[in-house]
Amino acid sequence: MIYSILTILFSYFLGSIPTAVWIGKFFYKIDIREHGSGNSGSTNTFRVLGIPPGIIVLLIDILKGFFAVHLVYFKSYKPNTDAFITFSIVLGIVAVLGHIFPIYAKFKGGKGVATLLGVVFAIHTAAAFMTLPIFLIVLLISRYVSLSSMVSGIAFPILLIFFFETKALSLIIFSISISILLIITHKKNILRIINRTESKANLFNTKKK
């Protein structure tokens, strides 16, 4: 029991690493939360600091979720059992919550999309890969990163339930929950999309005329 609690705490501290905030402060002498959208995630890092730091933040945030889930292997669970899947999900959720409410950055973090992507890849790699083209198609059509994230997030439980015919109840609940979480964390983006004030991704690095 104590070991499980310690593992969960480690997952939270791992997820809490405020990659964008630290890179912004250490290398660019700015607080990323005071620029652009005010969000400390990879999208705002791309927007404010540029492509190289944006890629670094994106990759590290994804890896946070990926490695957090793999902490389950330090337990004695047999792979693919209900207990194994459930504890993997718990570790992943805690890591995402750590990203959204990081202890190292006064509990003001990002939306958790990149970290959640790492969690999803670790838990169900095939379904995660299938959400990528959905994300890219929506992004190419709308140029809204936020909308692309929400649509691909909603597609995840649909793929699990109807395409992969997943029977694990904990995995089904998890997939539906993350869809709801993505919508909740993007509520301001939804309002901006409705009002047509949401920033669009400059996909091909073209200058605005």
PDB file of N, CA and C in Angstrom, residues 17-24 40-47 49-64 114-115:
ATOM      1  N   ILE A  17       6.548  18.589 -13.614  1.00  0.00           N
ATOM      2  CA  ILE A  17       7.693  19.314 -14.186  1.00  0.00           C
ATOM      3  C   ILE A  17       7.183  20.327 -15.204  1.00  0.00           C
ATOM      4  N   PRO A  18       7.304  21.626 -14.922  1.00  0.00           N
ATOM      5  CA  PRO A  18       6.767  22.667 -15.811  1.00  0.00           C
ATOM      6  C   PRO A  18       7.749  22.994 -16.933  1.00  0.00           C
ATOM      7  N   THR A  19       7.824  22.115 -17.896  1.00  0.00           N
ATOM      8  CA  THR A  19       8.827  22.215 -18.955  1.00  0.00           C
ATOM      9  C   THR A  19       8.860  23.585 -19.611  1.00  0.00           C
ATOM     10  N   ALA A  20       7.702  24.067 -20.049  1.00  0.00           N
ATOM     11  CA  ALA A  20       7.639  25.350 -20.755  1.00  0.00           C
ATOM     12  C   ALA A  20       8.078  26.509 -19.864  1.00  0.00           C
ATOM     13  N   VAL A  21       7.656  26.466 -18.605  1.00  0.00           N
ATOM     14  CA  VAL A  21       8.009  27.542 -17.667  1.00  0.00           C
ATOM     15  C   VAL A  21       9.510  27.572 -17.433  1.00  0.00           C
ATOM     16  N   TRP A  22      10.099  26.423 -17.181  1.00  0.00           N
ATOM     17  CA  TRP A  22      11.541  26.369 -16.903  1.00  0.00           C
ATOM     18  C   TRP A  22      12.373  26.743 -18.120  1.00  0.00           C
ATOM     19  N   ILE A  23      12.008  26.246 -19.287  1.00  0.00           N
ATOM     20  CA  ILE A  23      12.762  26.595 -20.496  1.00  0.00           C
ATOM     21  C   ILE A  23      12.638  28.085 -20.784  1.00  0.00           C
ATOM     22  N   GLY A  24      11.442  28.627 -20.605  1.00  0.00           N
ATOM     23  CA  GLY A  24      11.242  30.060 -20.822  1.00  0.00           C
ATOM     24  C   GLY A  24      12.073  30.905 -19.883  1.00  0.00           C
ATOM     25  N   SER A  40       1.000  27.406 -20.181  1.00  0.00           N
ATOM     26  CA  SER A  40       2.373  26.900 -20.100  1.00  0.00           C
ATOM     27  C   SER A  40       2.502  25.536 -20.762  1.00  0.00           C
ATOM     28  N   GLY A  41       1.995  25.449 -21.986  1.00  0.00           N
ATOM     29  CA  GLY A  41       2.087  24.207 -22.736  1.00  0.00           C
ATOM     30  C   GLY A  41       2.900  24.377 -24.000  1.00  0.00           C
ATOM     31  N   SER A  42       2.978  23.329 -24.781  1.00  0.00           N
ATOM     32  CA  SER A  42       3.807  23.357 -25.987  1.00  0.00           C
ATOM     33  C   SER A  42       3.254  24.289 -27.061  1.00  0.00           C
ATOM     34  N   THR A  43       1.922  24.371 -27.186  1.00  0.00           N
ATOM     35  CA  THR A  43       1.331  25.235 -28.217  1.00  0.00           C
ATOM     36  C   THR A  43       1.727  26.687 -28.009  1.00  0.00           C
ATOM     37  N   ASN A  44       1.626  27.155 -26.772  1.00  0.00           N
ATOM     38  CA  ASN A  44       2.006  28.539 -26.484  1.00  0.00           C
ATOM     39  C   ASN A  44       3.512  28.731 -26.597  1.00  0.00           C
ATOM     40  N   THR A  45       4.275  27.682 -26.319  1.00  0.00           N
ATOM     41  CA  THR A  45       5.731  27.758 -26.470  1.00  0.00           C
ATOM     42  C   THR A  45       6.095  27.934 -27.937  1.00  0.00           C
ATOM     43  N   PHE A  46       5.446  27.183 -28.814  1.00  0.00           N
ATOM     44  CA  PHE A  46       5.655  27.353 -30.262  1.00  0.00           C
ATOM     45  C   PHE A  46       5.332  28.786 -30.667  1.00  0.00           C
ATOM     46  N   ARG A  47       4.217  29.300 -30.138  1.00  0.00           N
ATOM     47  CA  ARG A  47       3.737  30.623 -30.518  1.00  0.00           C
ATOM     48  C   ARG A  47       4.669  31.729 -30.025  1.00  0.00           C
ATOM     49  N   LEU A  49       7.965  31.314 -28.229  1.00  0.00           N
ATOM     50  CA  LEU A  49       9.418  31.108 -28.273  1.00  0.00           C
ATOM     51  C   LEU A  49       9.927  30.549 -29.600  1.00  0.00           C
ATOM     52  N   GLY A  50       9.044  29.933 -30.381  1.00  0.00           N
ATOM     53  CA  GLY A  50       9.478  29.408 -31.668  1.00  0.00           C
ATOM     54  C   GLY A  50       9.477  27.893 -31.743  1.00  0.00           C
ATOM     55  N   ILE A  51       9.888  27.387 -32.892  1.00  0.00           N
ATOM     56  CA  ILE A  51       9.810  25.951 -33.169  1.00  0.00           C
ATOM     57  C   ILE A  51      10.757  25.087 -32.329  1.00  0.00           C
ATOM     58  N   PRO A  52      12.072  25.394 -32.253  1.00  0.00           N
ATOM     59  CA  PRO A  52      12.979  24.507 -31.487  1.00  0.00           C
ATOM     60  C   PRO A  52      12.556  24.304 -30.032  1.00  0.00           C
ATOM     61  N   PRO A  53      12.321  25.390 -29.264  1.00  0.00           N
ATOM     62  CA  PRO A  53      11.888  25.174 -27.873  1.00  0.00           C
ATOM     63  C   PRO A  53      10.509  24.536 -27.795  1.00  0.00           C
ATOM     64  N   GLY A  54       9.662  24.825 -28.787  1.00  0.00           N
ATOM     65  CA  GLY A  54       8.333  24.221 -28.808  1.00  0.00           C
ATOM     66  C   GLY A  54       8.406  22.718 -28.947  1.00  0.00           C
ATOM     67  N   ILE A  55       9.293  22.253 -29.816  1.00  0.00           N
ATOM     68  CA  ILE A  55       9.473  20.813 -30.018  1.00  0.00           C
ATOM     69  C   ILE A  55      10.014  20.154 -28.753  1.00  0.00           C
ATOM     70  N   ILE A  56      10.969  20.822 -28.107  1.00  0.00           N
ATOM     71  CA  ILE A  56      11.557  20.278 -26.874  1.00  0.00           C
ATOM     72  C   ILE A  56      10.494  20.134 -25.790  1.00  0.00           C
ATOM     73  N   VAL A  57       9.690  21.184 -25.610  1.00  0.00           N
ATOM     74  CA  VAL A  57       8.624  21.155 -24.604  1.00  0.00           C
ATOM     75  C   VAL A  57       7.616  20.058 -24.931  1.00  0.00           C
ATOM     76  N   LEU A  58       7.232  19.955 -26.192  1.00  0.00           N
ATOM     77  CA  LEU A  58       6.266  18.949 -26.615  1.00  0.00           C
ATOM     78  C   LEU A  58       6.763  17.539 -26.308  1.00  0.00           C
ATOM     79  N   LEU A  59       8.000  17.256 -26.681  1.00  0.00           N
ATOM     80  CA  LEU A  59       8.556  15.916 -26.477  1.00  0.00           C
ATOM     81  C   LEU A  59       8.691  15.570 -24.995  1.00  0.00           C
ATOM     82  N   ILE A  60       9.188  16.524 -24.207  1.00  0.00           N
ATOM     83  CA  ILE A  60       9.356  16.259 -22.774  1.00  0.00           C
ATOM     84  C   ILE A  60       8.006  16.046 -22.102  1.00  0.00           C
ATOM     85  N   ASP A  61       7.016  16.860 -22.465  1.00  0.00           N
ATOM     86  CA  ASP A  61       5.690  16.717 -21.867  1.00  0.00           C
ATOM     87  C   ASP A  61       5.047  15.382 -22.245  1.00  0.00           C
ATOM     88  N   ILE A  62       5.267  14.936 -23.475  1.00  0.00           N
ATOM     89  CA  ILE A  62       4.763  13.622 -23.888  1.00  0.00           C
ATOM     90  C   ILE A  62       5.446  12.516 -23.084  1.00  0.00           C
ATOM     91  N   LEU A  63       6.764  12.632 -22.947  1.00  0.00           N
ATOM     92  CA  LEU A  63       7.531  11.614 -22.224  1.00  0.00           C
ATOM     93  C   LEU A  63       7.152  11.553 -20.749  1.00  0.00           C
ATOM     94  N   LYS A  64       6.744  12.684 -20.172  1.00  0.00           N
ATOM     95  CA  LYS A  64       6.310  12.681 -18.772  1.00  0.00           C
ATOM     96  C   LYS A  64       5.159  11.695 -18.579  1.00  0.00           C
ATOM     97  N   ALA A 114      -0.355  17.264 -24.230  1.00  0.00           N
ATOM     98  CA  ALA A 114       0.855  16.514 -24.604  1.00  0.00           C
ATOM     99  C   ALA A 114       1.132  15.381 -23.615  1.00  0.00           C
ATOM    100  N   THR A 115       0.990  15.669 -22.324  1.00  0.00           N
ATOM    101  CA  THR A 115       1.209  14.638 -21.305  1.00  0.00           C
ATOM    102  C   THR A 115       0.170  13.529 -21.437  1.00  0.00           C
TER     103      THR A 115
END
